[in-house]
Short mmCIF file of C-alpha atoms in Angstrom, two decimals:
data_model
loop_
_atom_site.label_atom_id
_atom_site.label_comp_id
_atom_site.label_asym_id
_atom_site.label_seq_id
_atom_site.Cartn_x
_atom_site.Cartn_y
_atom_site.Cartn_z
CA UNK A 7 17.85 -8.66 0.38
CA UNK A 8 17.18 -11.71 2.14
CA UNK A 9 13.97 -13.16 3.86
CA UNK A 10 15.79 -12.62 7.44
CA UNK A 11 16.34 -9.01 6.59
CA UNK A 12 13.02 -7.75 5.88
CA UNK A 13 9.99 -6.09 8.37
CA UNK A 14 7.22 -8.00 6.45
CA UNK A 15 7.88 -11.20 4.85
CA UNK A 16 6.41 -14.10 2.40
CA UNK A 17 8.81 -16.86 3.01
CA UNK A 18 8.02 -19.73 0.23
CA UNK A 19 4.43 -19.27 0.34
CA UNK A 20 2.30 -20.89 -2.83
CA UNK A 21 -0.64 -18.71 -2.84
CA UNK A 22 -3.96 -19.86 -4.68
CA UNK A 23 -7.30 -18.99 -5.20
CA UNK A 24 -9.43 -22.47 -5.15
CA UNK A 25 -7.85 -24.80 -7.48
CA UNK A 26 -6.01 -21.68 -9.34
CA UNK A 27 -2.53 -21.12 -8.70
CA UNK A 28 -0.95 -17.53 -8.08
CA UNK A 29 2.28 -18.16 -6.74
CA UNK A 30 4.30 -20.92 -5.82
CA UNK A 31 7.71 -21.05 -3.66
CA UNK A 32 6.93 -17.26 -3.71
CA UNK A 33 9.66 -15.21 -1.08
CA UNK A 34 9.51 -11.10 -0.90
CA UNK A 35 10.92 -9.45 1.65
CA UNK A 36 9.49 -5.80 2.98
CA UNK A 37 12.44 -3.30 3.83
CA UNK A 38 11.66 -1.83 7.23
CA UNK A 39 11.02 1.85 6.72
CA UNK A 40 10.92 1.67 2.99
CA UNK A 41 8.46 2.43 0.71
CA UNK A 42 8.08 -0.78 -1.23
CA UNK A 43 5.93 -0.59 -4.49
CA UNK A 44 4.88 -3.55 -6.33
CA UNK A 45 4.59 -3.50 -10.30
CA UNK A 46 3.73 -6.14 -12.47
CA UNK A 47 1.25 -6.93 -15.00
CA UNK A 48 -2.54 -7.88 -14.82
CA UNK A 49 -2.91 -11.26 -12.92
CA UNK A 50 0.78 -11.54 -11.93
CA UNK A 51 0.15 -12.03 -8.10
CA UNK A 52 0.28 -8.23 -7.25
CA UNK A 53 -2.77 -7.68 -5.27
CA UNK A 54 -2.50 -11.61 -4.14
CA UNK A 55 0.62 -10.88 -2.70
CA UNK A 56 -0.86 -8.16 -0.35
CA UNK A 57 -3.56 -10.08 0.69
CA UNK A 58 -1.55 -12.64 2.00
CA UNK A 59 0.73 -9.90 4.01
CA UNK A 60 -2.50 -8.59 5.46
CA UNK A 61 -3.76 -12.03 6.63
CA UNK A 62 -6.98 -11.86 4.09
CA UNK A 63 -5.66 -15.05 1.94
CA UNK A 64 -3.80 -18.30 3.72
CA UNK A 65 -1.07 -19.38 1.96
CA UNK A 66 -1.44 -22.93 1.23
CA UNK A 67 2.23 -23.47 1.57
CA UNK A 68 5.23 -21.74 3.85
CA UNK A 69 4.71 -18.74 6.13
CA UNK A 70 4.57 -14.68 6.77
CA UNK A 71 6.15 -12.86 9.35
CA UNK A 72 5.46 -9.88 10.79
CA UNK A 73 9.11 -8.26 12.75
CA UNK A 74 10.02 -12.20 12.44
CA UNK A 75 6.71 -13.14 14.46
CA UNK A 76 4.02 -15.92 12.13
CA UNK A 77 1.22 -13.56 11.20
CA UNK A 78 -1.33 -16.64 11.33
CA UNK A 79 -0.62 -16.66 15.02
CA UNK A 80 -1.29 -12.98 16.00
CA UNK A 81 -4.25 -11.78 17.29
CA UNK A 82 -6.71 -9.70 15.26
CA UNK A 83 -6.52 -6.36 17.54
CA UNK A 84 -2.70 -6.89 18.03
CA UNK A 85 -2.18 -7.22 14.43
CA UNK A 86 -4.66 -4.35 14.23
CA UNK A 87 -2.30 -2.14 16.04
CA UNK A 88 0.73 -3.24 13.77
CA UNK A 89 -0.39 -3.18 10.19
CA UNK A 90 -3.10 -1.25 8.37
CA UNK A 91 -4.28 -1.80 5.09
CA UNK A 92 -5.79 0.52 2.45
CA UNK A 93 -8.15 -1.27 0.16
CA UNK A 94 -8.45 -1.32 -3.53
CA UNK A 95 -11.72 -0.56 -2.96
CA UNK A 96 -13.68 0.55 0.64
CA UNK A 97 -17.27 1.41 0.75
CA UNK A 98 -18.76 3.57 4.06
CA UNK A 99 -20.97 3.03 5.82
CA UNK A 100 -24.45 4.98 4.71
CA UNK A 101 -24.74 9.01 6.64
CA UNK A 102 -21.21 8.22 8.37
CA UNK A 103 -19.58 11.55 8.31
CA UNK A 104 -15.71 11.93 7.67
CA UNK A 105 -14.81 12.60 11.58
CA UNK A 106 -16.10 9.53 12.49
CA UNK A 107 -15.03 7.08 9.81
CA UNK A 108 -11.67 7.94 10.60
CA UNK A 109 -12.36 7.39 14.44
CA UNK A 110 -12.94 4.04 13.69
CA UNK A 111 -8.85 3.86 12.90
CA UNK A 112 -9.19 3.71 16.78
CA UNK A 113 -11.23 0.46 16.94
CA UNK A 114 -7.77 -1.24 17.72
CA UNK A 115 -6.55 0.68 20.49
CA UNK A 116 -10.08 -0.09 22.43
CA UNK A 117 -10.90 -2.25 25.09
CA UNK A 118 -13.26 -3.03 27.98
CA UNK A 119 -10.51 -1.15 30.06
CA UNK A 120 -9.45 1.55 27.51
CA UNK A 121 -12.98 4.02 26.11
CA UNK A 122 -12.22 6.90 24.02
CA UNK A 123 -9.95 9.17 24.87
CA UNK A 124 -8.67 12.62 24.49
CA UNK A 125 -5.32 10.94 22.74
CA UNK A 126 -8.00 9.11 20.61
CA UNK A 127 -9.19 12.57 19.61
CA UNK A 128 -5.66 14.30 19.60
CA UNK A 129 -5.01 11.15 16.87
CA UNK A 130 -7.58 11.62 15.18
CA UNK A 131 -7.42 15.55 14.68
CA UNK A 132 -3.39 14.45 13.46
CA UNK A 133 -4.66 12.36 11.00
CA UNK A 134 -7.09 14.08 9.12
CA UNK A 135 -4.47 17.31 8.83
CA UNK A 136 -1.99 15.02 7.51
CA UNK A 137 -4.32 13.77 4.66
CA UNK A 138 -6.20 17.61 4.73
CA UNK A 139 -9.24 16.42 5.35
CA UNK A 140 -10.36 18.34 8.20
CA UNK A 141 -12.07 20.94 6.60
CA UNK A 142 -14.44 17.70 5.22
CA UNK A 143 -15.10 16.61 9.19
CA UNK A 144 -18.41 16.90 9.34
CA UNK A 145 -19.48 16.23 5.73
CA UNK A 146 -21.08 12.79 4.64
CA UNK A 147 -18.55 10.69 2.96
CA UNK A 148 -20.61 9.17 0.28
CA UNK A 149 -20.81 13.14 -1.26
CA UNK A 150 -17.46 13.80 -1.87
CA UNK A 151 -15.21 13.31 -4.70
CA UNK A 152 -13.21 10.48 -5.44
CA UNK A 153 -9.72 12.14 -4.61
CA UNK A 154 -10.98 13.29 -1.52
CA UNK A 155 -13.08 9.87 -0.08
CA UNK A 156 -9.65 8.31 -0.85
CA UNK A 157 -8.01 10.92 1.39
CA UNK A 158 -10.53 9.89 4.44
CA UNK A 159 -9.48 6.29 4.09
CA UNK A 160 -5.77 6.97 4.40
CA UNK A 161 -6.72 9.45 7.10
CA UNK A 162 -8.43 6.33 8.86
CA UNK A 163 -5.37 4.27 8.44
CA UNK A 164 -3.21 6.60 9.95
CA UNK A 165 -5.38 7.07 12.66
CA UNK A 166 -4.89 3.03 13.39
CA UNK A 167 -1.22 4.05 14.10
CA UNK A 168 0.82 1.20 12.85
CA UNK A 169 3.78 1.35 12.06
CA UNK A 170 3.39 -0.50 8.58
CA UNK A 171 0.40 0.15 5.84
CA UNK A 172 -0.49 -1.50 2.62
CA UNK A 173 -1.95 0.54 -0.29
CA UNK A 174 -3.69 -2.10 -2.85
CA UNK A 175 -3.79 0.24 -5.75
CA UNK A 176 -4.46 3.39 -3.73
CA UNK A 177 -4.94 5.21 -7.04
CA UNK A 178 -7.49 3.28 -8.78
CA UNK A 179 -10.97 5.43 -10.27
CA UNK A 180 -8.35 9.15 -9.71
CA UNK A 181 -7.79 11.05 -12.21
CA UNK A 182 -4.03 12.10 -12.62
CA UNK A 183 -3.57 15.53 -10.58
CA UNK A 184 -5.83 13.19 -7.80
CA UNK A 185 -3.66 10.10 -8.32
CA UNK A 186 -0.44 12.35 -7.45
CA UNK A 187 -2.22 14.04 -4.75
CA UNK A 188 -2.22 10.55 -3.09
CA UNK A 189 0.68 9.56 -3.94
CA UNK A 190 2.76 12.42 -2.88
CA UNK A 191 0.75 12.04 0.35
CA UNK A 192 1.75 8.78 1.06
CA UNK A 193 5.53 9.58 0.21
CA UNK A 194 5.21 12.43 2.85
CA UNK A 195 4.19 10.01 5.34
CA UNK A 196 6.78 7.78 4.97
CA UNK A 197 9.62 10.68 4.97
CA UNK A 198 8.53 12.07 7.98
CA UNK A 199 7.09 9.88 9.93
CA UNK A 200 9.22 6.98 9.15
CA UNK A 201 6.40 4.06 8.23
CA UNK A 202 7.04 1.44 6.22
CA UNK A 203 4.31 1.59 3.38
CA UNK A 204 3.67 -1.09 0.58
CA UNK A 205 2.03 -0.36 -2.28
CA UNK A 206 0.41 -2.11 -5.32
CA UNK A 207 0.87 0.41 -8.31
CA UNK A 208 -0.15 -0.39 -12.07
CA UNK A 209 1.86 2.92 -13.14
CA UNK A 210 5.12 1.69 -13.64
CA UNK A 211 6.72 5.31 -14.01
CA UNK A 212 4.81 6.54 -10.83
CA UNK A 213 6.04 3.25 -8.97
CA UNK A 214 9.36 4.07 -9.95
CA UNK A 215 9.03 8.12 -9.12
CA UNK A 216 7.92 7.37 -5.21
CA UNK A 217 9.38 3.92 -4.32
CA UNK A 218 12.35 3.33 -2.39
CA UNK A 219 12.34 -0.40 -2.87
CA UNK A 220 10.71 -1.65 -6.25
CA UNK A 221 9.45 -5.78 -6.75
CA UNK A 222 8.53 -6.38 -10.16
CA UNK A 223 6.52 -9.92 -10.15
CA UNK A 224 5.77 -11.66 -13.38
CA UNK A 225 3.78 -15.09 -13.41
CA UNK A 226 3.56 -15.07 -9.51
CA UNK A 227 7.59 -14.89 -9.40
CA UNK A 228 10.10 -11.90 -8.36
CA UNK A 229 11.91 -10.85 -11.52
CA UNK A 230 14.08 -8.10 -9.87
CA UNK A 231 13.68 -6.10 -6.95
CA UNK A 232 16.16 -3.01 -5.60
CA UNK A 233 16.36 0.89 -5.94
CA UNK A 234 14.17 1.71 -8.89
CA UNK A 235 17.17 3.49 -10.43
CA UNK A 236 19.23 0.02 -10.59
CA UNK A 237 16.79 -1.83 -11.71
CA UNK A 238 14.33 -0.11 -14.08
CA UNK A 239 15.76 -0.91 -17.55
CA UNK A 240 14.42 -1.52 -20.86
CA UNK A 241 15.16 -4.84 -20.79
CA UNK A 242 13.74 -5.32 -17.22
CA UNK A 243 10.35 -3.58 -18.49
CA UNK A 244 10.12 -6.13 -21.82
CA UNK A 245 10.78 -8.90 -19.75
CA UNK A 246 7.87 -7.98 -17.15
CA UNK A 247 5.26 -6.21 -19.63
CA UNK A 248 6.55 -7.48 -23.16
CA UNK A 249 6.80 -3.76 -24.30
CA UNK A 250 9.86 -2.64 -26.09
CA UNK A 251 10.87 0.96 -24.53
CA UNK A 252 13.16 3.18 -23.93
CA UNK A 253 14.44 4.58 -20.22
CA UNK A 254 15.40 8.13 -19.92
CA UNK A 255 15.76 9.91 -16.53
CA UNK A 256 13.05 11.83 -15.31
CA UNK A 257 13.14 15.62 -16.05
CA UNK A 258 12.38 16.59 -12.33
CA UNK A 259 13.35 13.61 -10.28
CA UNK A 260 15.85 12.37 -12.30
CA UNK A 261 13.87 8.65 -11.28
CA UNK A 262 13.62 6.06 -14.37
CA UNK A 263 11.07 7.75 -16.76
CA UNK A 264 9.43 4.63 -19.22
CA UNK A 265 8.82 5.55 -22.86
CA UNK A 266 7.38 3.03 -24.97
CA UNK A 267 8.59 2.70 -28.78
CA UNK A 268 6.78 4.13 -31.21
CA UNK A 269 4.88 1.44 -33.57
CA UNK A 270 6.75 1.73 -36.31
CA UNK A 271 9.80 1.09 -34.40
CA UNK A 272 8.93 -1.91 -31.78
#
């Protein structure tokens, strides 16, 4: 697709860290309403990529757009109300309990002229059933597990309301039935409630299980992007991760199932 077409866009941006290059000329376009995972290996731009969409790096070079509008020019609480983001990694606040971290999904919605409200609790309330949390309300955050702290930080996204969200490697530190149990989540979300989610996945066979839209990035560059089942092939995955496989369809999704060669035979 091209940069015009797309909800969320990187339109030639070079993207560095200090004198370290990530990305140069770089253009990705988000399909609205799509779920959009990103795949590539260690140190390809991945997570770089979704910093810049979320206005935490500057691209040094060209521009993102948000519904065609320059990011760099919204403000905070407006952007706030139109894109959430998931972090690799969050950290609470000490003896917050879950009910009121995800409250503070609110925060943008507030104003000197708009308190707490009962639609601010009604949101809320939604939120944490969607993740099923709300049995863990009134528990501390910092004693539950790591599938279920993960939960209360999507719950607190959702409770922001926007109708985009960005997952940096939302599965990062679960085990597998948790990293599923996200995942599925997430794919709920976005089937019935229509929001456009991005994701940064390292799983390549998960990526290609829940995504819609699939960007593989390589060296800071799209190699291919589409429908995971048009463009998941063993030659896409050795030219991306250098490892000589074999694609079979997926027993219960029929999705693009990766099997790497046995040693003997790469």
């Amino acid at each position: 697709m091209t940069a015009a077409e797309g909800r969320l866009v990187a339109d030639r941006v070079t993207l560095r860290y200090g004198d370290r290059p990530i990305a140069s000329e770089l253009t990705v376009a988000v399909p609205d309403r799509s779920f959009t995972v990103v795949v590539g290996p260690n140190a390809c731009g991945k997570s770089t990529l979704l910093r810049a969409f979320a206005r935490l790096l500057k691209p040094s070079a060209g521009r993102v757009l948000l519904d065609g509008e320059q990011i760099a020019a919204l403000p905070a609480k407006q952007l706030a109300r139109r894109l959430g983001l998931l972090p690799q990694s969050s950290t609470a606040p000490d003896a917050i309990t879950v009910a009121d971290l995800v409250a503070r999904g609110r925060y943008p919605h507030q104003g000197l002229l708009r308190q707490w409200s009962a639609e601010d609790r009604r949101i809320v309330s939604e939120s944490m059933t969607a993740t099923d949390v709300e049995a863990l309300a009134d528990r501390f955050v910092d004693e539950l597990s790591g599938g279920q702290r993960q939960r209360v930080w999507l719950a607190m996204a959702l409770a922001q309301q926007t109708p985009l969200l960005l997952l940096d490697e939302p599965t990062t530190f679960l085990d597998l039935a948790h990293q599923v149990e996200v995942l599925d989540l997430c794919a709920r979300l976005h089937r019935e409630q229509g929001r456009t989610l991005v994701a940064v996945l390292h799983d390549l066979n998960q990526a290609a299980r829940y995504a819609t839209h699939l960007i593989a990035l390589r060296d800071g560059a799209v190699v291919a992007e589409g429908p995971p089942g048009e463009i998941v092939t063993a030659e896409l995955v050795e030219r991306v991760f250098d490892l000589p496989c074999q694609v079979i369809a997926d027993p219960q999704t029929g999705t693009p199932l990766v099997v790497p060669l046995a040693p003997g035979r790469r």
